[in-house]
Short mmCIF file of C-alpha atoms and ligand atoms in Angstrom, two decimals:
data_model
loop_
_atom_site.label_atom_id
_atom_site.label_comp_id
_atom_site.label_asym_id
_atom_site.label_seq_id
_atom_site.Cartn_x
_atom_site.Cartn_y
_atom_site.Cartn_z
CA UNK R 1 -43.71 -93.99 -57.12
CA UNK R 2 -46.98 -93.52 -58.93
CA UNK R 3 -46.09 -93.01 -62.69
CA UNK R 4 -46.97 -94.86 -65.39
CA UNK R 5 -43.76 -94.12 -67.50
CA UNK R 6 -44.71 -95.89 -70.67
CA UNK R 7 -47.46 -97.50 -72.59
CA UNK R 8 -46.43 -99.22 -75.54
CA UNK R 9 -49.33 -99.48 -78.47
CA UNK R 10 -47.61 -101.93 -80.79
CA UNK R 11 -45.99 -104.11 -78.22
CA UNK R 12 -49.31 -104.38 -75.85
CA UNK R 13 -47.24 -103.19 -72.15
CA UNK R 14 -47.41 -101.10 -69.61
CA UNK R 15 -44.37 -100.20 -67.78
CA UNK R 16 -45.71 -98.77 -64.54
CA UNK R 17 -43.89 -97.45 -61.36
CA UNK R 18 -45.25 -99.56 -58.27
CA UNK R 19 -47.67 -97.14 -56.12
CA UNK R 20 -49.79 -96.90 -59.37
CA UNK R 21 -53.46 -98.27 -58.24
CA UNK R 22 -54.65 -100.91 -60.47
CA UNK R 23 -58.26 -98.72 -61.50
CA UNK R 24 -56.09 -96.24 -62.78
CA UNK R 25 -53.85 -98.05 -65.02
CA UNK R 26 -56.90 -99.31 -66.02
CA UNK R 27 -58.30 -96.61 -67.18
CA UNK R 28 -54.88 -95.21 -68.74
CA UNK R 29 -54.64 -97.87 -71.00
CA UNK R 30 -58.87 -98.10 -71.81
CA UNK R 31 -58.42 -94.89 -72.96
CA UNK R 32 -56.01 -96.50 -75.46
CA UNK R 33 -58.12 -99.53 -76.70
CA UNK R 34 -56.36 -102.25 -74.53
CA UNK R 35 -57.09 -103.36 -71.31
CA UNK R 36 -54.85 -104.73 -67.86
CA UNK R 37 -57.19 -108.11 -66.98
CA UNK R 38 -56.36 -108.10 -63.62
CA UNK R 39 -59.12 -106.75 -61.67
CA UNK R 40 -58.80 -107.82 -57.84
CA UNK R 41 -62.43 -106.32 -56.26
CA UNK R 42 -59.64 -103.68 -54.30
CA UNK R 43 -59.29 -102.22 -57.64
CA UNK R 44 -59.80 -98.94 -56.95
CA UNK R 45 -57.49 -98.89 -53.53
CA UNK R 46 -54.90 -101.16 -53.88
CA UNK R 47 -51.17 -100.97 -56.02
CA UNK R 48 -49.66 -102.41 -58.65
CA UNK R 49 -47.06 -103.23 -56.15
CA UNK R 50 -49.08 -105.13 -54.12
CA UNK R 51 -51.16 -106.77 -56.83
CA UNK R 52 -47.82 -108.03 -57.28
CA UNK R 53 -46.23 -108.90 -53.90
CA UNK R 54 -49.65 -111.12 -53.98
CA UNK R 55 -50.37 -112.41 -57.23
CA UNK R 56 -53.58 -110.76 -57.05
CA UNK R 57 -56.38 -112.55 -58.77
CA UNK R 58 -60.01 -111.24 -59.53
CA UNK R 59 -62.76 -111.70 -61.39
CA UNK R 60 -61.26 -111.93 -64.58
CA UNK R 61 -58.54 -114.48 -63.50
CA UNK R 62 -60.74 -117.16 -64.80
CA UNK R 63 -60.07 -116.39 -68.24
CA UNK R 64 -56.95 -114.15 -68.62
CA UNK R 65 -54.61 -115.79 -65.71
CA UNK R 66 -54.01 -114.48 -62.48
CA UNK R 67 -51.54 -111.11 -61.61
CA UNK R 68 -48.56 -113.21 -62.85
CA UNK R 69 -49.56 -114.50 -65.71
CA UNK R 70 -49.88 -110.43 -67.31
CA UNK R 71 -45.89 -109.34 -65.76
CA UNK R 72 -43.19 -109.56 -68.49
CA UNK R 73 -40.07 -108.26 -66.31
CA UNK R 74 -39.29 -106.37 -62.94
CA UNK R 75 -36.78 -104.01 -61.42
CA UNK R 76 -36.17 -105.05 -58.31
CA UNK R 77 -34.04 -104.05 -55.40
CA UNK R 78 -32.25 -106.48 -53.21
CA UNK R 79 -31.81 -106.50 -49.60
CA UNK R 80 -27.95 -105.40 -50.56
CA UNK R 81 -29.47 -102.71 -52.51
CA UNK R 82 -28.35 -103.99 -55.48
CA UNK R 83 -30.76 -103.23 -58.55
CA UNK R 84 -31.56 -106.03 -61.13
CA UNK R 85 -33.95 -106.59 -63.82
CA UNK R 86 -35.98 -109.81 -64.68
CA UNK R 87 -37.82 -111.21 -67.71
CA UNK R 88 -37.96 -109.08 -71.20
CA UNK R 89 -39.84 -106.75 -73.09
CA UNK R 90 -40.33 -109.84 -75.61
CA UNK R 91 -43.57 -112.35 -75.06
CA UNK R 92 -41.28 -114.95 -75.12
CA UNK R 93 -38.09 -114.87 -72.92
CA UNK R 94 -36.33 -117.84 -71.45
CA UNK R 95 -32.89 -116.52 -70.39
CA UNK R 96 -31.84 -117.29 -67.06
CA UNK R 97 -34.06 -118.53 -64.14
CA UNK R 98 -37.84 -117.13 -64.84
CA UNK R 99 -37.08 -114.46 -61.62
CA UNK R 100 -40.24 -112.66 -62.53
CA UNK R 101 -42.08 -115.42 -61.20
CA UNK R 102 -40.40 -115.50 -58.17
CA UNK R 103 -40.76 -112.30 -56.94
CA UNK R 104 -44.32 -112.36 -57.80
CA UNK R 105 -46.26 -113.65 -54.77
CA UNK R 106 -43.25 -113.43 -52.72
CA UNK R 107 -44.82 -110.74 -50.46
CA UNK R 108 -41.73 -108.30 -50.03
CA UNK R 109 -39.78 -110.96 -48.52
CA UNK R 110 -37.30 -111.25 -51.26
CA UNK R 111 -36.47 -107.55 -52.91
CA UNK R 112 -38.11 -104.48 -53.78
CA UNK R 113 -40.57 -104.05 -57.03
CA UNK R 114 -39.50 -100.83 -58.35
CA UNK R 115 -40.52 -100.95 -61.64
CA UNK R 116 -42.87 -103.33 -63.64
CA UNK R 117 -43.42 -103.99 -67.28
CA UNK R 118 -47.23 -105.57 -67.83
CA UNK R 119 -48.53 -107.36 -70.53
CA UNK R 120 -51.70 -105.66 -71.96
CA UNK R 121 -54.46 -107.50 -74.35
CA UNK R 122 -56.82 -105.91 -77.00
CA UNK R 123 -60.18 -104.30 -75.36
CA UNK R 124 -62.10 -107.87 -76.52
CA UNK R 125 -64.75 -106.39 -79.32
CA UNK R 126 -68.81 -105.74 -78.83
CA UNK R 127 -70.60 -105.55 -75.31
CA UNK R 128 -70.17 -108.16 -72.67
CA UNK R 129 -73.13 -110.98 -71.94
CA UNK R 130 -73.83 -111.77 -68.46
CA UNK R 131 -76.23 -114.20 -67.01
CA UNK R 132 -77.45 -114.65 -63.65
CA UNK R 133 -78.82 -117.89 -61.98
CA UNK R 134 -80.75 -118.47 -58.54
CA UNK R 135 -79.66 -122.42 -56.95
CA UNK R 136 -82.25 -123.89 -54.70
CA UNK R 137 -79.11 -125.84 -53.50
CA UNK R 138 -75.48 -126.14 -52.75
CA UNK R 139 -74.84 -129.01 -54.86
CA UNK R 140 -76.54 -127.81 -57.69
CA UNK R 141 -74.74 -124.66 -58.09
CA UNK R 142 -71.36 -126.83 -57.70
CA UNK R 143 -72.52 -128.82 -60.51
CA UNK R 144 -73.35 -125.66 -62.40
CA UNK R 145 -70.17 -124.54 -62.19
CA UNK R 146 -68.53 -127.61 -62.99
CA UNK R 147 -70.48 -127.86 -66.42
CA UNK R 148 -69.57 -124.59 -67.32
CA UNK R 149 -66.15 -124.91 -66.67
CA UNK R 150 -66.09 -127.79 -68.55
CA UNK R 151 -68.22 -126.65 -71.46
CA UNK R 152 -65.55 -124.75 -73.33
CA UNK R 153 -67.59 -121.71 -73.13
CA UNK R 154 -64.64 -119.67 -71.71
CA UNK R 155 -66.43 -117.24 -69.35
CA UNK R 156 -64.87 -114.07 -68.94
CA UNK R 157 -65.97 -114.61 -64.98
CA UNK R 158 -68.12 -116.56 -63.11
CA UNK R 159 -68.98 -115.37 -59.03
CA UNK R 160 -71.08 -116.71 -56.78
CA UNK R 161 -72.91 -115.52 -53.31
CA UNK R 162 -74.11 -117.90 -50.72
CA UNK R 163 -77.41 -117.31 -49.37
CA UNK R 164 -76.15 -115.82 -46.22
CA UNK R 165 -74.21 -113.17 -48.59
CA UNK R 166 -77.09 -112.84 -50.58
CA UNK R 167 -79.84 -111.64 -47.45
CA UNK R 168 -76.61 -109.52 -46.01
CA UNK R 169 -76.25 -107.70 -49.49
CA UNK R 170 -79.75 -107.27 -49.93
CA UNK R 171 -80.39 -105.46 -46.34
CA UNK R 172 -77.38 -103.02 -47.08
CA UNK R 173 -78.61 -102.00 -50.62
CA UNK R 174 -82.09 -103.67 -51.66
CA UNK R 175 -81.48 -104.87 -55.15
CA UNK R 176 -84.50 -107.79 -55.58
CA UNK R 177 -81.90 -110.39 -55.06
CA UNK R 178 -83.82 -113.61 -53.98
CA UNK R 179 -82.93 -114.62 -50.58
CA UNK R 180 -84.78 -117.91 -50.99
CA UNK R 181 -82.01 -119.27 -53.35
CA UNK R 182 -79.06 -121.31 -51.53
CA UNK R 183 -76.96 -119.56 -54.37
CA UNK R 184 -76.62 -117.19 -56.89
CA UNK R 185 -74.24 -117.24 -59.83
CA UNK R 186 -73.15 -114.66 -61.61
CA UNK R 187 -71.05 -115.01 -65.23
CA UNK R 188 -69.90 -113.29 -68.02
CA UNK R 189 -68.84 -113.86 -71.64
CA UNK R 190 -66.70 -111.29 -73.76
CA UNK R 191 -65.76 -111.05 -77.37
CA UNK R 192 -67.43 -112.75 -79.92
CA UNK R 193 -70.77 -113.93 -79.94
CA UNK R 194 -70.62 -113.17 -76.19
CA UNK R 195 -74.31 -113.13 -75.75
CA UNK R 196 -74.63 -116.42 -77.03
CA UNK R 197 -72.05 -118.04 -74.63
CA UNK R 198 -73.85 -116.25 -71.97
CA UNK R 199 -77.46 -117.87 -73.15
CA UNK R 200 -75.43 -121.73 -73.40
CA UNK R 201 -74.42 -120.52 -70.11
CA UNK R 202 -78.02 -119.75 -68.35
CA UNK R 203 -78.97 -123.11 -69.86
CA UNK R 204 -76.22 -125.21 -68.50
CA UNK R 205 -77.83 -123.93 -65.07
CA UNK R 206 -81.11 -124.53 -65.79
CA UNK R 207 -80.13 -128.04 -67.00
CA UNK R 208 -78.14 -128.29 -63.15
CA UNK R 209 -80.92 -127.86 -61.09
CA UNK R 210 -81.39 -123.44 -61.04
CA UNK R 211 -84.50 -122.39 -60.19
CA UNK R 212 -84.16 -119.61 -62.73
CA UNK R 213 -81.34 -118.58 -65.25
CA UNK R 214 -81.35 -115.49 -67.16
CA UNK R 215 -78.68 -113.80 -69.77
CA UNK R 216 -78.89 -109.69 -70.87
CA UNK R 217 -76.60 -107.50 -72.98
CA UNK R 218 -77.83 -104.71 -70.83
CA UNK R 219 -75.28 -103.26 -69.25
CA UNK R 220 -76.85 -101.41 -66.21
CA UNK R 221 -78.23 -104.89 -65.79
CA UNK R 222 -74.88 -106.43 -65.60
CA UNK R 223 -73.46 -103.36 -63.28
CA UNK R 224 -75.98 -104.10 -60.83
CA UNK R 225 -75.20 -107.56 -61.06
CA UNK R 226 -71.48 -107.20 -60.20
CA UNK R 227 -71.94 -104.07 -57.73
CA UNK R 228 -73.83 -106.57 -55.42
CA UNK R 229 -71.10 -109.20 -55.57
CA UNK R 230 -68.31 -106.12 -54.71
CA UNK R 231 -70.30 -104.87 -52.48
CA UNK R 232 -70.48 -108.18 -50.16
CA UNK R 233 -67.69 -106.78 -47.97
CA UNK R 234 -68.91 -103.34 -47.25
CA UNK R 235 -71.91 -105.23 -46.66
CA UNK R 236 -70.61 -107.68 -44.35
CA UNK R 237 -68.71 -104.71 -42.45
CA UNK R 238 -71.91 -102.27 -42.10
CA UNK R 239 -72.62 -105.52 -39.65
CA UNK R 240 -69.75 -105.72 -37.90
CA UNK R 241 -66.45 -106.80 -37.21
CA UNK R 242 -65.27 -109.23 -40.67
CA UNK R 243 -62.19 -112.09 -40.72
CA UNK R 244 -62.31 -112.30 -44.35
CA UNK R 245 -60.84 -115.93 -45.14
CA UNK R 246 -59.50 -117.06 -48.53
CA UNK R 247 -59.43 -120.66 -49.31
CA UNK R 248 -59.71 -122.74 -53.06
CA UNK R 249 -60.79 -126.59 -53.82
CA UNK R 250 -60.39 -127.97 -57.15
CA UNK R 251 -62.94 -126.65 -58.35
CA UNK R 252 -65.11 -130.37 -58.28
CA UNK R 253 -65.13 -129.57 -54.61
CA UNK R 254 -66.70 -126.31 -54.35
CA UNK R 255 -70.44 -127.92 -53.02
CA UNK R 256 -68.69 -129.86 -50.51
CA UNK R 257 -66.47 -126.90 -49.22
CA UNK R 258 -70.01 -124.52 -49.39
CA UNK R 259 -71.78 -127.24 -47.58
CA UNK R 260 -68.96 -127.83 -44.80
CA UNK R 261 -68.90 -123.87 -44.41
CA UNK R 262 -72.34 -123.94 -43.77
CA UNK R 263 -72.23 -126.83 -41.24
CA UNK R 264 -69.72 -124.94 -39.28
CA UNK R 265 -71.63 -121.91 -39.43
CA UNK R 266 -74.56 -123.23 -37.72
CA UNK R 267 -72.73 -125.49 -35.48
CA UNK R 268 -70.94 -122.47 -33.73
CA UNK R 269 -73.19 -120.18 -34.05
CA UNK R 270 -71.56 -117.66 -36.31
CA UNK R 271 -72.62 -115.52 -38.89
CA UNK R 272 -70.54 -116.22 -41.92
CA UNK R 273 -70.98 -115.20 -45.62
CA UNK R 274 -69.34 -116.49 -48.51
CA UNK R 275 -69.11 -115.28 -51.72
CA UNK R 276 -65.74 -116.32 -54.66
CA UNK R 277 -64.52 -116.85 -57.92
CA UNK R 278 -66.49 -120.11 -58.34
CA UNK R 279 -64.93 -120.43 -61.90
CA UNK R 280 -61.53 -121.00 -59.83
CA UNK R 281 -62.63 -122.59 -56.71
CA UNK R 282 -61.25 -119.31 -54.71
CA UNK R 283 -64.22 -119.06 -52.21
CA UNK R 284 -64.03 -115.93 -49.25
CA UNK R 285 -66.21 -116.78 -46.48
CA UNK R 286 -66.47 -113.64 -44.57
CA UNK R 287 -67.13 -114.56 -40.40
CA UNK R 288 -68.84 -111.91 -39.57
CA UNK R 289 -68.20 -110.71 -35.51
CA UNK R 290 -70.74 -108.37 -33.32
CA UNK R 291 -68.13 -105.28 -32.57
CA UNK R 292 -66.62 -105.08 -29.16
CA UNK R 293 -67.43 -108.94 -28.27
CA UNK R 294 -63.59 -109.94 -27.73
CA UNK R 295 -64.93 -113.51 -26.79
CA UNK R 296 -66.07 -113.82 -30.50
CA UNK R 297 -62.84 -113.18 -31.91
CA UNK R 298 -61.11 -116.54 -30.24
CA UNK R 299 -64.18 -118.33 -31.41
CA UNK R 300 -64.02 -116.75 -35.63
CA UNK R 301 -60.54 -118.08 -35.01
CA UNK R 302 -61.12 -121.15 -34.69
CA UNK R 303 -64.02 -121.52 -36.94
CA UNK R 304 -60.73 -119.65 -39.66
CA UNK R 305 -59.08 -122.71 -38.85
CA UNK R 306 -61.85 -125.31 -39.13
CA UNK R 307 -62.00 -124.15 -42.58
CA UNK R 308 -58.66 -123.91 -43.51
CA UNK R 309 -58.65 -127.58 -42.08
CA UNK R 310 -61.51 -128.42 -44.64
CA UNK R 311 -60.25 -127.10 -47.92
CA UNK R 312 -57.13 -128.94 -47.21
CA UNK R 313 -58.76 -132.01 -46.61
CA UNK R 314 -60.80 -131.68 -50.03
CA UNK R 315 -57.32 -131.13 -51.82
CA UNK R 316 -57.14 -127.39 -51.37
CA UNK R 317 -55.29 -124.48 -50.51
CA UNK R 318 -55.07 -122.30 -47.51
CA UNK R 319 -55.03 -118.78 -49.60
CA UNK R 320 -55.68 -118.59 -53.15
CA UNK R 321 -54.96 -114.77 -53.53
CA UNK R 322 -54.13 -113.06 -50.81
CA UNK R 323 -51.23 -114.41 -49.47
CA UNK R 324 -49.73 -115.56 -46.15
CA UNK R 325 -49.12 -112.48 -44.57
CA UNK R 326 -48.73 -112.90 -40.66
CA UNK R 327 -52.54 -114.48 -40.06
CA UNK R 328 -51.76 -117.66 -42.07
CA UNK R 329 -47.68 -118.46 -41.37
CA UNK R 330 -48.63 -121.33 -39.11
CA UNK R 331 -50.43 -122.70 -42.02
CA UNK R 332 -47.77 -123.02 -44.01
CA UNK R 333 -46.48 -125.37 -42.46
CA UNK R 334 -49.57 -127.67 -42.92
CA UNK R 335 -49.84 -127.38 -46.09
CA UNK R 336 -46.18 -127.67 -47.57
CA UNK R 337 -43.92 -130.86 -46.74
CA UNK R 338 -40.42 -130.28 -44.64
CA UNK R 339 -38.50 -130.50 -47.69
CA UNK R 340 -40.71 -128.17 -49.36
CA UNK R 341 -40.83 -125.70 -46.68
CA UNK R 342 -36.80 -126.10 -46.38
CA UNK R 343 -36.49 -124.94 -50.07
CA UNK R 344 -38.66 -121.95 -49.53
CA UNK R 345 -36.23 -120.90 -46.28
CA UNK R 346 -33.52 -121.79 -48.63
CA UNK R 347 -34.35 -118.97 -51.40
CA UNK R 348 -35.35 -116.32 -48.71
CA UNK R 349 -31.95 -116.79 -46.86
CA UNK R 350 -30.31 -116.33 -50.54
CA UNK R 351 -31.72 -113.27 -51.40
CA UNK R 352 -32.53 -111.80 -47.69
CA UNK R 353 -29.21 -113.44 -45.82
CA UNK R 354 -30.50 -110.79 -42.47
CA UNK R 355 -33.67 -111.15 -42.62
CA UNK R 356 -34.24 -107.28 -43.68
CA UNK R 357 -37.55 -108.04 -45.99
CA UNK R 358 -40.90 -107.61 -44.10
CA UNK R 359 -39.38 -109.68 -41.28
CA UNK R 360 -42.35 -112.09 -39.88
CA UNK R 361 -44.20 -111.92 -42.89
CA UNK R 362 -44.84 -115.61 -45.12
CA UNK R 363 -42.22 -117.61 -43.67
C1 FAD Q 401 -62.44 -105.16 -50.15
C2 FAD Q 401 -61.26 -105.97 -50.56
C3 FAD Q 401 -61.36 -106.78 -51.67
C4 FAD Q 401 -60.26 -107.55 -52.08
N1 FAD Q 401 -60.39 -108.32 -53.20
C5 FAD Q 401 -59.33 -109.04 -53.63
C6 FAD Q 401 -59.44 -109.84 -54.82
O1 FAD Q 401 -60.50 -109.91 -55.47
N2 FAD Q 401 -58.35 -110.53 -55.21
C7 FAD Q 401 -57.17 -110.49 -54.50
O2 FAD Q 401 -56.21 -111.15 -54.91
N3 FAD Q 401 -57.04 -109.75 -53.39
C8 FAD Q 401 -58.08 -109.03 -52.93
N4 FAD Q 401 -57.97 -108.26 -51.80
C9 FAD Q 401 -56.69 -108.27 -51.06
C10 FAD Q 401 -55.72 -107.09 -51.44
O3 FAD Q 401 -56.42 -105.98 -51.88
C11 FAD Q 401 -54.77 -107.54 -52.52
O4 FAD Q 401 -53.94 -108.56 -52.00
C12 FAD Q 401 -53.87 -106.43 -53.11
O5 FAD Q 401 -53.06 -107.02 -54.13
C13 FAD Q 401 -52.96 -105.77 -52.09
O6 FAD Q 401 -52.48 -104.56 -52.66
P1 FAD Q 401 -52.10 -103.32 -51.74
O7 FAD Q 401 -51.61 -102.22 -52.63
O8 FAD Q 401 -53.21 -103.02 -50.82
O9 FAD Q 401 -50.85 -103.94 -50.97
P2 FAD Q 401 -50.44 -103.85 -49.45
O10 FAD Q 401 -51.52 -104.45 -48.60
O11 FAD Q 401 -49.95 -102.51 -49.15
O12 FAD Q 401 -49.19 -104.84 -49.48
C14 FAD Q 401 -49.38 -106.23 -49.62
C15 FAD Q 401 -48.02 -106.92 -49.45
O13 FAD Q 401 -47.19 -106.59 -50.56
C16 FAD Q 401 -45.98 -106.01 -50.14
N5 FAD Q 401 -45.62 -105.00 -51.13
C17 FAD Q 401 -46.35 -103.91 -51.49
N6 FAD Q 401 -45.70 -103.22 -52.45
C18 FAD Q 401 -44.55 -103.88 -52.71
C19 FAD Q 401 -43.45 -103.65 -53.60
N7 FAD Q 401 -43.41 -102.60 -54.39
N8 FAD Q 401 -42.42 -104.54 -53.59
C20 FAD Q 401 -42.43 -105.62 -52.75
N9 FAD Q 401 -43.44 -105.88 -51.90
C21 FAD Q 401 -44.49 -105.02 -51.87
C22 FAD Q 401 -46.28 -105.43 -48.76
O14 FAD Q 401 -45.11 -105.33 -47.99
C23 FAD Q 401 -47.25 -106.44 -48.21
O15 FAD Q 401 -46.56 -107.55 -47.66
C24 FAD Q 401 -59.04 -107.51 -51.36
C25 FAD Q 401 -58.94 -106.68 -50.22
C26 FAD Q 401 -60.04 -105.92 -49.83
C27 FAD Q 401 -59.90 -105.05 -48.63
#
């Protein structure tokens, strides 16, 4: 099911089948002026389907809303087979229960995604500005990003690399990163006067504490920029075996959770590098395992959990994109209430009364 059957100028959607890979619908409609904001950094190998089944986010969730907040309507198929459609071809819709939302996030376990109608936007005009800033510390880059945030400034995305991300990146592909900075934040302003947000940007960091804060227009610049954040997992796998964790604070937390990370890191002895949407508070430590050492994998484990532990205890969440899958079910539990978690059984048993839907999976 890889077709995109329609893309609608005038009415800014996409209706897409669901094995269509996000880069390409991406393209499809660039080619047309608009533009599909959600970018998760599996762009190029992951669906449209699955985006969905896990509210992807991305870099550009910071500004344009996460994979939910671009879906107008569904077709679904029910574990009776039974087809049904949610939500409208209309921006506004408010008939019935908001279903779309539902099934969005619900990782298979409810029905089927067939069929998806996506909200589009406008290409935003002019070149993007990005700035990048080097963070002798963890508290200064959390303040950094707080200020931003709070600035009104409305970055288009703002990533950041620890500086254990930052040496591991730099060893796969030299780039003249600085490995001396605790941090390094990357942002990025589109539409208008883009390369002045970028420059009020740079100088909110400088005024935090960076080291050094610097905005271009260039746009090899800014490509090299990004290709070292994306390239943090290939990175981090070139070393060895990865548990990629997904965690978010609020985002006033984000130097504490960076700072217990890298407690924990030294305190067991493993190697793990985080990098995340900083703008969001959506950090992905990557624990990092030598190959073959089974010991190691009990121990990453554990050191999963420790963190999991910590960004609930800072007001958190155990996944912020990708989902609880089979790794994180027990965690469920710790962070919803029993009535909360009954509710959640009580939807799945209403639209999956056997228990046909990815069995094991979320609940
Ligand atoms: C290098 C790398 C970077 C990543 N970066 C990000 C990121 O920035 N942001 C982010 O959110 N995630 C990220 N991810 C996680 C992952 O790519 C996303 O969760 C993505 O949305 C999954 O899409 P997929 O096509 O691979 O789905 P799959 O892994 O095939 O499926 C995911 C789940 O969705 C269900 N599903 C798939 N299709 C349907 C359908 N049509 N109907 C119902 N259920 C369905 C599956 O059963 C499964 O439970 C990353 C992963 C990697 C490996």
């Amino acid at each position: 099911m890889t077709a995109i059957l329609d893309i609608a100028d005038d009415d800014l959607y996409a209706v897409t089948q669901p094995g269509v890979i996000n880069g390409d619908l991406g393209r499809a409609v660039a080619a047309r002026g608009m533009f599909y904001p959600p970018d998760p950094a599996s762009f190029e190998i992951s669906s449209i389907g699955g985006n969905l089944a896990t509210n992807a986010g991305g870099f550009r969730c910071l500004k344009y809303g996460v994979t939910r907040d671009s879906v107008l309507g569904l077709q679904v198929v029910l574990a009776d087979g039974s087809v049904i459609r949610t939500g409208a071809r209309t921006v506004k819709n408010v008939v019935g229960y908001d279903l779309t939302s539902l099934f969005v996030g619900s990782e298979g376990t409810l029905g089927i995604i067939t069929e998806a109608t996506l909200r589009l936007r406008p290409q935003p005009p002019g070149l993007p500005a990005t700035f990048v800033a080097t963070f002798p510390s963890l508290p200064a880059v959390g303040g950094a990003v707080a200020a931003i945030v709070r600035s009104g400034l409305g970055p288009s995305l703002l990533e950041l690399m620890d500086q254990a991300s930052i040496g591991i990146v730099e060893n796969f592909r030299p780039m003249g990163l600085d490995r001396t900075a605790a941090a390094l934040l990357i942002g990025q302003s589109d539409g208008d006067d883009a390369s002045g947000a970028a420059e009020a940007m740079a100088a909110l960091c400088l005024r935090n504490g960076a080291g050094l804060a610097v905005s271009s227009t260039d746009p090899a610049e800014a490509g090299m920029l990004l290709e070292a954040r994306r390239l943090h997992y290939h990175a981090c796998e070139a070393k060895g075996r990865v548990l990629s964790e997904d965690i978010g604070v609020p985002r006033s937390r984000l130097a504490e959770l960076l700072t217990g990370i890298a407690h924990l890191a030294a305190a067991s002895g493993l190697e793990i590098a985080t990098v995340g949407h900083a703008g969001d508070g959506n950090m992905h430590p990557a624990i990092i395992l030598p190959r073959g050492d089974d010991e190691a994998i009990g121990a990453a484990q554990r050191a999963a959990d420790q963190i999991c532990r910590l960004a609930l205890r800072l007001g958190g969440t155990v996944s912020g994109e990708h989902g609880i899958g089979t790794l994180k079910r027990e965690w469920l539990g710790a962070q919803l209430d029993a009535p909360t978690y009954a509710a959640h059984r009580l939807v799945k048993s209403a639209f999956d009364p056997f228990g046909i839907l990815n069995p094991g999976k979320a609940l």
